[in-house]
Every structure is written in C-alpha cells, then in structure tokens.
PDB file of C-alpha atoms in Angstrom:
ATOM      1  CA  ALA A   1      12.541  17.782  -6.720  1.00 34.00           C
ATOM      2  CA  SER A   2      15.181  16.258  -8.949  1.00 33.00           C
ATOM      3  CA  ALA A   3      16.025  17.763 -12.285  1.00 32.00           C
ATOM      4  CA  LEU A   4      14.614  15.893 -15.251  1.00 29.00           C
ATOM      5  CA  THR A   5      17.277  14.193 -17.287  1.00 29.00           C
ATOM      6  CA  THR A   6      16.363  12.508 -20.518  1.00 27.00           C
ATOM      7  CA  THR A   7      18.506   9.889 -22.138  1.00 29.00           C
ATOM      8  CA  VAL A   8      18.044   9.491 -25.870  1.00 28.00           C
ATOM      9  CA  ARG A   9      17.766   5.815 -26.690  1.00 30.00           C
ATOM     10  CA  SER A  10      17.335   3.841 -29.827  1.00 29.00           C
ATOM     11  CA  GLY A  11      15.514   0.566 -30.179  1.00 31.00           C
ATOM     12  CA  PRO A  12      12.038  -0.219 -28.896  1.00 37.00           C
ATOM     13  CA  PHE A  13      11.714   3.053 -26.925  1.00 35.00           C
ATOM     14  CA  PRO A  14      12.368   5.876 -29.405  1.00 37.00           C
ATOM     15  CA  HIS A  15      10.258   8.424 -27.486  1.00 37.00           C
ATOM     16  CA  ALA A  16      12.468   8.648 -24.384  1.00 39.00           C
ATOM     17  CA  GLU A  17      11.679  12.307 -23.772  1.00 40.00           C
ATOM     18  CA  CYS A  18       7.926  11.657 -23.808  1.00 42.00           C
ATOM     19  CA  GLU A  19       8.315   8.673 -21.461  1.00 48.00           C
ATOM     20  CA  ALA A  20      10.512  10.640 -19.058  1.00 49.00           C
ATOM     21  CA  ARG A  21       7.927  13.412 -19.008  1.00 61.00           C
ATOM     22  CA  THR A  22       5.200  10.872 -18.229  1.00 79.00           C
ATOM     23  CA  MET A  23       7.231   9.489 -15.314  1.00 83.00           C
ATOM     24  CA  GLU A  24       7.982  13.015 -14.122  1.00 84.00           C
ATOM     25  CA  ASP A  25       4.264  13.868 -14.277  1.00 87.00           C
ATOM     26  CA  GLU A  26       3.402  10.769 -12.245  1.00 88.00           C
ATOM     27  CA  LEU A  27       6.027  11.586  -9.626  1.00 86.00           C
ATOM     28  CA  GLU A  28       4.757  15.165  -9.435  1.00 88.00           C
ATOM     29  CA  LEU A  29       1.199  13.869  -8.877  1.00 87.00           C
ATOM     30  CA  LEU A  30       2.399  11.545  -6.095  1.00 86.00           C
ATOM     31  CA  GLY A  31       4.244  14.436  -4.469  1.00 87.00           C
ATOM     32  CA  ALA A  32       1.043  16.488  -4.511  1.00 87.00           C
ATOM     33  CA  MET A  33      -1.113  13.665  -3.096  1.00 86.00           C
ATOM     34  CA  PHE A  34       1.224  12.233  -0.462  1.00 83.00           C
ATOM     35  CA  SER A  35       3.508  14.036   1.973  1.00 77.00           C
ATOM     36  CA  SER A  36       7.075  13.065   2.675  1.00 74.00           C
ATOM     37  CA  ASP A  37       6.384  13.404   6.413  1.00 76.00           C
ATOM     38  CA  GLU A  38       3.099  11.648   7.215  1.00 75.00           C
ATOM     39  CA  ASP A  39       3.041   9.259   4.247  1.00 77.00           C
ATOM     40  CA  GLU A  40       6.797   8.784   4.201  1.00 87.00           C
ATOM     41  CA  LEU A  41       6.911   9.334   0.438  1.00 90.00           C
ATOM     42  CA  VAL A  42      10.456   8.851  -0.819  1.00 91.00           C
ATOM     43  CA  VAL A  43      11.415   9.153  -4.492  1.00 91.00           C
ATOM     44  CA  GLU A  44      14.934   8.284  -5.588  1.00 92.00           C
ATOM     45  CA  ARG A  45      16.065   9.092  -9.124  1.00 90.00           C
ATOM     46  CA  PRO A  46      19.304   7.317 -10.040  1.00 88.00           C
ATOM     47  CA  THR A  47      21.429   9.010 -12.708  1.00 86.00           C
ATOM     48  CA  GLY A  48      20.981   6.033 -15.065  1.00 83.00           C
ATOM     49  CA  GLY A  49      17.218   6.592 -15.305  1.00 85.00           C
ATOM     50  CA  GLY A  50      14.162   5.041 -13.760  1.00 89.00           C
ATOM     51  CA  ALA A  51      13.063   5.646 -10.195  1.00 92.00           C
ATOM     52  CA  THR A  52      12.454   3.960  -6.873  1.00 93.00           C
ATOM     53  CA  ILE A  53       9.352   5.097  -5.027  1.00 94.00           C
ATOM     54  CA  SER A  54       8.389   4.221  -1.480  1.00 94.00           C
ATOM     55  CA  VAL A  55       5.164   5.282   0.265  1.00 93.00           C
ATOM     56  CA  ARG A  56       3.534   4.251   3.533  1.00 91.00           C
ATOM     57  CA  LEU A  57       0.011   3.005   2.936  1.00 89.00           C
ATOM     58  CA  ARG A  58      -2.887   3.218   5.336  1.00 86.00           C
ATOM     59  CA  PRO A  59      -6.474   2.194   4.726  1.00 84.00           C
ATOM     60  CA  SER A  60      -9.120   4.837   4.226  1.00 81.00           C
ATOM     61  CA  SER A  61     -10.994   5.001   7.503  1.00 70.00           C
ATOM     62  CA  GLY A  62     -12.973   8.217   7.308  1.00 68.00           C
ATOM     63  CA  GLY A  63     -10.515   9.909   9.641  1.00 62.00           C
ATOM     64  CA  GLU A  64     -11.018   7.395  12.444  1.00 61.00           C
ATOM     65  CA  GLN A  65      -7.481   6.502  13.521  1.00 59.00           C
ATOM     66  CA  ARG A  66      -8.701   3.672  15.766  1.00 58.00           C
ATOM     67  CA  ARG A  67     -10.269   1.958  12.729  1.00 61.00           C
ATOM     68  CA  ARG A  68      -6.902   1.767  10.934  1.00 61.00           C
ATOM     69  CA  LEU A  69      -5.912  -1.773  11.729  1.00 72.00           C
ATOM     70  CA  MET A  70      -3.385  -2.302   8.930  1.00 81.00           C
ATOM     71  CA  GLU A  71      -0.574  -0.504   7.170  1.00 86.00           C
ATOM     72  CA  ALA A  72       2.354  -1.310   4.905  1.00 91.00           C
ATOM     73  CA  THR A  73       5.059   0.396   2.906  1.00 94.00           C
ATOM     74  CA  LEU A  74       4.857  -0.059  -0.858  1.00 95.00           C
ATOM     75  CA  ALA A  75       8.092   0.154  -2.841  1.00 96.00           C
ATOM     76  CA  LEU A  76       7.949   0.480  -6.630  1.00 96.00           C
ATOM     77  CA  GLU A  77      11.022   0.131  -8.798  1.00 95.00           C
ATOM     78  CA  LEU A  78      10.732   1.657 -12.252  1.00 94.00           C
ATOM     79  CA  SER A  79      13.348   0.777 -14.819  1.00 93.00           C
ATOM     80  CA  GLN A  80      14.601   3.089 -17.532  1.00 90.00           C
ATOM     81  CA  ALA A  81      12.199   1.257 -19.888  1.00 92.00           C
ATOM     82  CA  TYR A  82       9.118   2.173 -17.798  1.00 91.00           C
ATOM     83  CA  PRO A  83       6.180   2.263 -18.667  1.00 91.00           C
ATOM     84  CA  GLU A  84       6.767  -0.512 -21.231  1.00 92.00           C
ATOM     85  CA  SER A  85       8.572  -2.449 -18.496  1.00 94.00           C
ATOM     86  CA  ALA A  86       6.446  -3.398 -15.483  1.00 95.00           C
ATOM     87  CA  ALA A  87       7.023  -1.687 -12.160  1.00 95.00           C
ATOM     88  CA  VAL A  88       8.483  -4.105  -9.609  1.00 96.00           C
ATOM     89  CA  CYS A  89       6.303  -4.069  -6.483  1.00 96.00           C
ATOM     90  CA  ARG A  90       7.437  -4.928  -2.948  1.00 96.00           C
ATOM     91  CA  LEU A  91       5.785  -4.598   0.448  1.00 93.00           C
ATOM     92  CA  SER A  92       7.631  -4.005   3.679  1.00 90.00           C
ATOM     93  CA  ARG A  93       6.900  -2.935   7.235  1.00 88.00           C
ATOM     94  CA  SER A  94       3.415  -4.415   7.029  1.00 84.00           C
ATOM     95  CA  ARG A  95       1.403  -4.403  10.213  1.00 83.00           C
ATOM     96  CA  GLY A  96      -1.887  -6.088  10.954  1.00 79.00           C
ATOM     97  CA  MET A  97      -1.897  -8.369   7.909  1.00 79.00           C
ATOM     98  CA  VAL A  98      -1.462 -12.109   7.940  1.00 74.00           C
ATOM     99  CA  GLY A  99       0.731 -13.767   5.303  1.00 72.00           C
ATOM    100  CA  ASP A 100      -2.043 -14.650   2.857  1.00 82.00           C
ATOM    101  CA  GLU A 101      -3.456 -11.107   2.951  1.00 84.00           C
ATOM    102  CA  GLU A 102      -0.041  -9.604   2.240  1.00 88.00           C
ATOM    103  CA  ALA A 103       0.566 -12.128  -0.560  1.00 90.00           C
ATOM    104  CA  ALA A 104      -2.861 -11.373  -2.109  1.00 90.00           C
ATOM    105  CA  LEU A 105      -2.185  -7.625  -2.023  1.00 92.00           C
ATOM    106  CA  LEU A 106       1.230  -8.045  -3.644  1.00 94.00           C
ATOM    107  CA  ALA A 107      -0.137 -10.430  -6.304  1.00 95.00           C
ATOM    108  CA  ALA A 108      -2.915  -7.968  -7.225  1.00 94.00           C
ATOM    109  CA  LEU A 109      -0.406  -5.105  -7.552  1.00 96.00           C
ATOM    110  CA  THR A 110       2.020  -7.194  -9.600  1.00 96.00           C
ATOM    111  CA  ALA A 111      -0.786  -8.212 -11.982  1.00 96.00           C
ATOM    112  CA  LEU A 112      -1.883  -4.578 -12.373  1.00 95.00           C
ATOM    113  CA  ALA A 113       1.711  -3.496 -13.113  1.00 96.00           C
ATOM    114  CA  ALA A 114       2.110  -6.251 -15.727  1.00 96.00           C
ATOM    115  CA  GLU A 115      -1.197  -5.342 -17.387  1.00 95.00           C
ATOM    116  CA  ALA A 116      -0.229  -1.672 -17.590  1.00 94.00           C
ATOM    117  CA  ALA A 117       3.220  -2.519 -19.002  1.00 94.00           C
ATOM    118  CA  SER A 118       1.699  -4.712 -21.708  1.00 94.00           C
ATOM    119  CA  SER A 119      -0.094  -1.654 -23.064  1.00 92.00           C
ATOM    120  CA  GLY A 120       2.702   0.816 -22.230  1.00 91.00           C
ATOM    121  CA  GLU A 121       0.517   2.733 -19.789  1.00 90.00           C
ATOM    122  CA  PRO A 122       1.975   4.575 -16.792  1.00 91.00           C
ATOM    123  CA  CYS A 123       0.616   3.074 -13.581  1.00 92.00           C
ATOM    124  CA  VAL A 124       2.402   4.406 -10.484  1.00 92.00           C
ATOM    125  CA  TYR A 125      -0.543   6.382  -9.153  1.00 90.00           C
ATOM    126  CA  ALA A 126      -2.950   3.552 -10.082  1.00 92.00           C
ATOM    127  CA  LEU A 127      -0.783   1.072  -8.142  1.00 94.00           C
ATOM    128  CA  VAL A 128      -0.750   3.254  -5.022  1.00 93.00           C
ATOM    129  CA  GLU A 129      -4.511   3.830  -5.212  1.00 92.00           C
ATOM    130  CA  ALA A 130      -5.200   0.111  -5.813  1.00 94.00           C
ATOM    131  CA  ALA A 131      -3.034  -0.777  -2.812  1.00 93.00           C
ATOM    132  CA  ILE A 132      -4.908   1.673  -0.573  1.00 91.00           C
ATOM    133  CA  GLU A 133      -8.248   0.355  -1.844  1.00 91.00           C
ATOM    134  CA  LYS A 134      -7.258  -3.270  -1.182  1.00 90.00           C
ATOM    135  CA  LEU A 135      -5.851  -2.345   2.237  1.00 87.00           C
ATOM    136  CA  THR A 136      -9.126  -0.574   3.054  1.00 85.00           C
ATOM    137  CA  GLU A 137     -11.060  -3.660   1.986  1.00 83.00           C
ATOM    138  CA  LEU A 138      -8.878  -5.942   4.129  1.00 79.00           C
ATOM    139  CA  ASN A 139      -9.049  -3.485   7.038  1.00 76.00           C
ATOM    140  CA  ALA A 140     -12.858  -3.552   7.071  1.00 71.00           C
ATOM    141  CA  GLY A 141     -13.023  -7.271   7.697  1.00 66.00           C
ATOM    142  CA  GLY A 142     -10.787 -10.012   8.813  1.00 68.00           C
ATOM    143  CA  ASP A 143     -10.928 -12.754  11.354  1.00 71.00           C
ATOM    144  CA  CYS A 144      -9.921 -12.904  14.977  1.00 74.00           C
ATOM    145  CA  PRO A 145      -6.762 -15.063  14.998  1.00 70.00           C
ATOM    146  CA  ILE A 146      -7.932 -16.775  18.209  1.00 73.00           C
ATOM    147  CA  CYS A 147     -11.514 -17.813  17.401  1.00 76.00           C
ATOM    148  CA  ARG A 148     -11.423 -17.246  13.592  1.00 72.00           C
ATOM    149  CA  ASP A 149     -14.823 -15.429  13.715  1.00 76.00           C
ATOM    150  CA  ASP A 150     -15.303 -12.091  11.921  1.00 76.00           C
ATOM    151  CA  LEU A 151     -13.815  -9.184  13.863  1.00 71.00           C
ATOM    152  CA  PHE A 152     -16.561  -6.862  12.657  1.00 69.00           C
ATOM    153  CA  PRO A 153     -19.579  -9.004  11.756  1.00 72.00           C
ATOM    154  CA  ARG A 154     -22.126  -7.210   9.622  1.00 70.00           C
ATOM    155  CA  GLY A 155     -25.620  -6.814  10.982  1.00 70.00           C
ATOM    156  CA  THR A 156     -24.658  -7.064  14.642  1.00 59.00           C
ATOM    157  CA  ALA A 157     -25.020  -3.963  16.733  1.00 69.00           C
ATOM    158  CA  PRO A 158     -22.833  -3.098  18.452  1.00 73.00           C
ATOM    159  CA  PRO A 159     -19.826  -5.058  17.172  1.00 69.00           C
ATOM    160  CA  PRO A 160     -17.846  -6.908  19.842  1.00 71.00           C
ATOM    161  CA  PRO A 161     -15.007  -4.893  21.409  1.00 76.00           C
ATOM    162  CA  THR A 162     -11.710  -5.333  19.583  1.00 75.00           C
ATOM    163  CA  TYR A 163      -8.180  -5.130  20.945  1.00 73.00           C
ATOM    164  CA  VAL A 164      -5.528  -3.809  18.546  1.00 71.00           C
ATOM    165  CA  SER A 165      -1.944  -4.694  19.468  1.00 69.00           C
ATOM    166  CA  ALA A 166       1.070  -2.458  18.867  1.00 68.00           C
ATOM    167  CA  CYS A 167       1.756  -4.414  15.662  1.00 63.00           C
ATOM    168  CA  PHE A 168      -1.860  -3.776  14.546  1.00 64.00           C
ATOM    169  CA  HIS A 169      -3.036  -7.386  14.916  1.00 68.00           C
ATOM    170  CA  SER A 170      -6.629  -7.399  16.125  1.00 72.00           C
ATOM    171  CA  PHE A 171      -8.458  -9.726  18.496  1.00 72.00           C
ATOM    172  CA  HIS A 172     -11.867  -9.899  20.162  1.00 74.00           C
ATOM    173  CA  CYS A 173     -11.270  -8.317  23.587  1.00 75.00           C
ATOM    174  CA  PRO A 174     -12.868 -11.067  25.711  1.00 72.00           C
ATOM    175  CA  LEU A 175     -10.777 -13.748  24.013  1.00 65.00           C
ATOM    176  CA  CYS A 176      -7.558 -11.750  24.204  1.00 64.00           C
ATOM    177  CA  CYS A 177      -8.073 -10.958  27.883  1.00 62.00           C
ATOM    178  CA  ARG A 178      -8.964 -14.583  28.638  1.00 60.00           C
ATOM    179  CA  ARG A 179      -5.761 -15.760  26.908  1.00 55.00           C
ATOM    180  CA  ALA A 180      -3.695 -13.242  28.887  1.00 55.00           C
ATOM    181  CA  GLU A 181      -5.659 -14.047  32.077  1.00 56.00           C
ATOM    182  CA  LEU A 182      -6.700 -10.406  32.433  1.00 51.00           C
ATOM    183  CA  PRO A 183     -10.068  -9.191  33.676  1.00 53.00           C
ATOM    184  CA  VAL A 184     -12.522  -8.608  30.849  1.00 50.00           C
ATOM    185  CA  GLY A 185     -14.121  -5.175  30.810  1.00 50.00           C
TER     186      GLY A 185
END
C-alpha cells in the first residue's frame, strides 16, 4: 500500500487531509473486497494526488462459472479534487456485451459519479458495486444475436442450450451449430 500524502490546499477544498483520508479509506475497502490476482485490482497513486483504479468486473452468478457470460474492466480516475470532482469512468476489455449494453453501463456509472460529486460524497465502492449489479442484470438476460429471442426465457423449463464463445458472446446452440454447419446435439 502506498503511503498517504496530503497536500494542503486553499480555495474550495480546505479540508484536504479529511478528503485524502476518505479516499484512503475507500481504497483500503476496495483492497479488502477485491484481490489483485483474481479481480485484477490495480491502484495507482500519482505523487500529485488523486488515484487511478482499475478492477475486473464479473457478474454475480452464485458461483456458477458457466453462467458468467459477461465481464469488463472498470477504470476510475480520481482527481486531486475528489470527491467534489466526479470520478471519470471508463470500460475496457469488455466481453459478452453488445455496444448498447456497454454504453448503458457506462452512462449509468457516469451519472452516479456526477451525482455523488454534486454532494461531495465519496463513491468509488458504490461505482464498483453498481457496475457489478448492472453487469449481473445484463448477464441474466440478453438476446441471441442470431434470432434475437431471449437467451434465457423466463417460465420455460428447461431453457434452450446456449453456446458461449471465447469472447463470451452467447447464442442458442441449435442456431449456432446450424450457422457453422455442425451437427446439433
């Protein structure tokens, strides 16, 4: 863990030490909740203040790896003026999401960061949790890109078999096999 350095500032942020402690507390919480190995949590603390945080996100799937059809890496940039300045949110290395799903996730996170900044509230952990929640929601549904029907329709038992590609895109097995001219089964 990096040493805490506090820069005394004047102007709209007179409580720099308190704000730095809040950021340090948030980073400590993230470190306790996410591992640097499995979750690829990376925290960079430039000498000028602020932080850049990167964490790999996976949907909650009750421990069922085969039900994890999406993932992405969330990067948060915190300026020296954080939490009064909104965290800048970016997504990278997304798998299994189509463009509109990724854009909706990023828009929701950006709005949450702006709302927190308007009240001066720290929000790093809330952003990570909101991203996982939204990813879980998107993971539970979705359409087959071939037929555009629900991948996991509710009320049907059992759900149709689903093929998950290496990039986490999902298709109904019979359609995927038919497209690839493979035997179904």
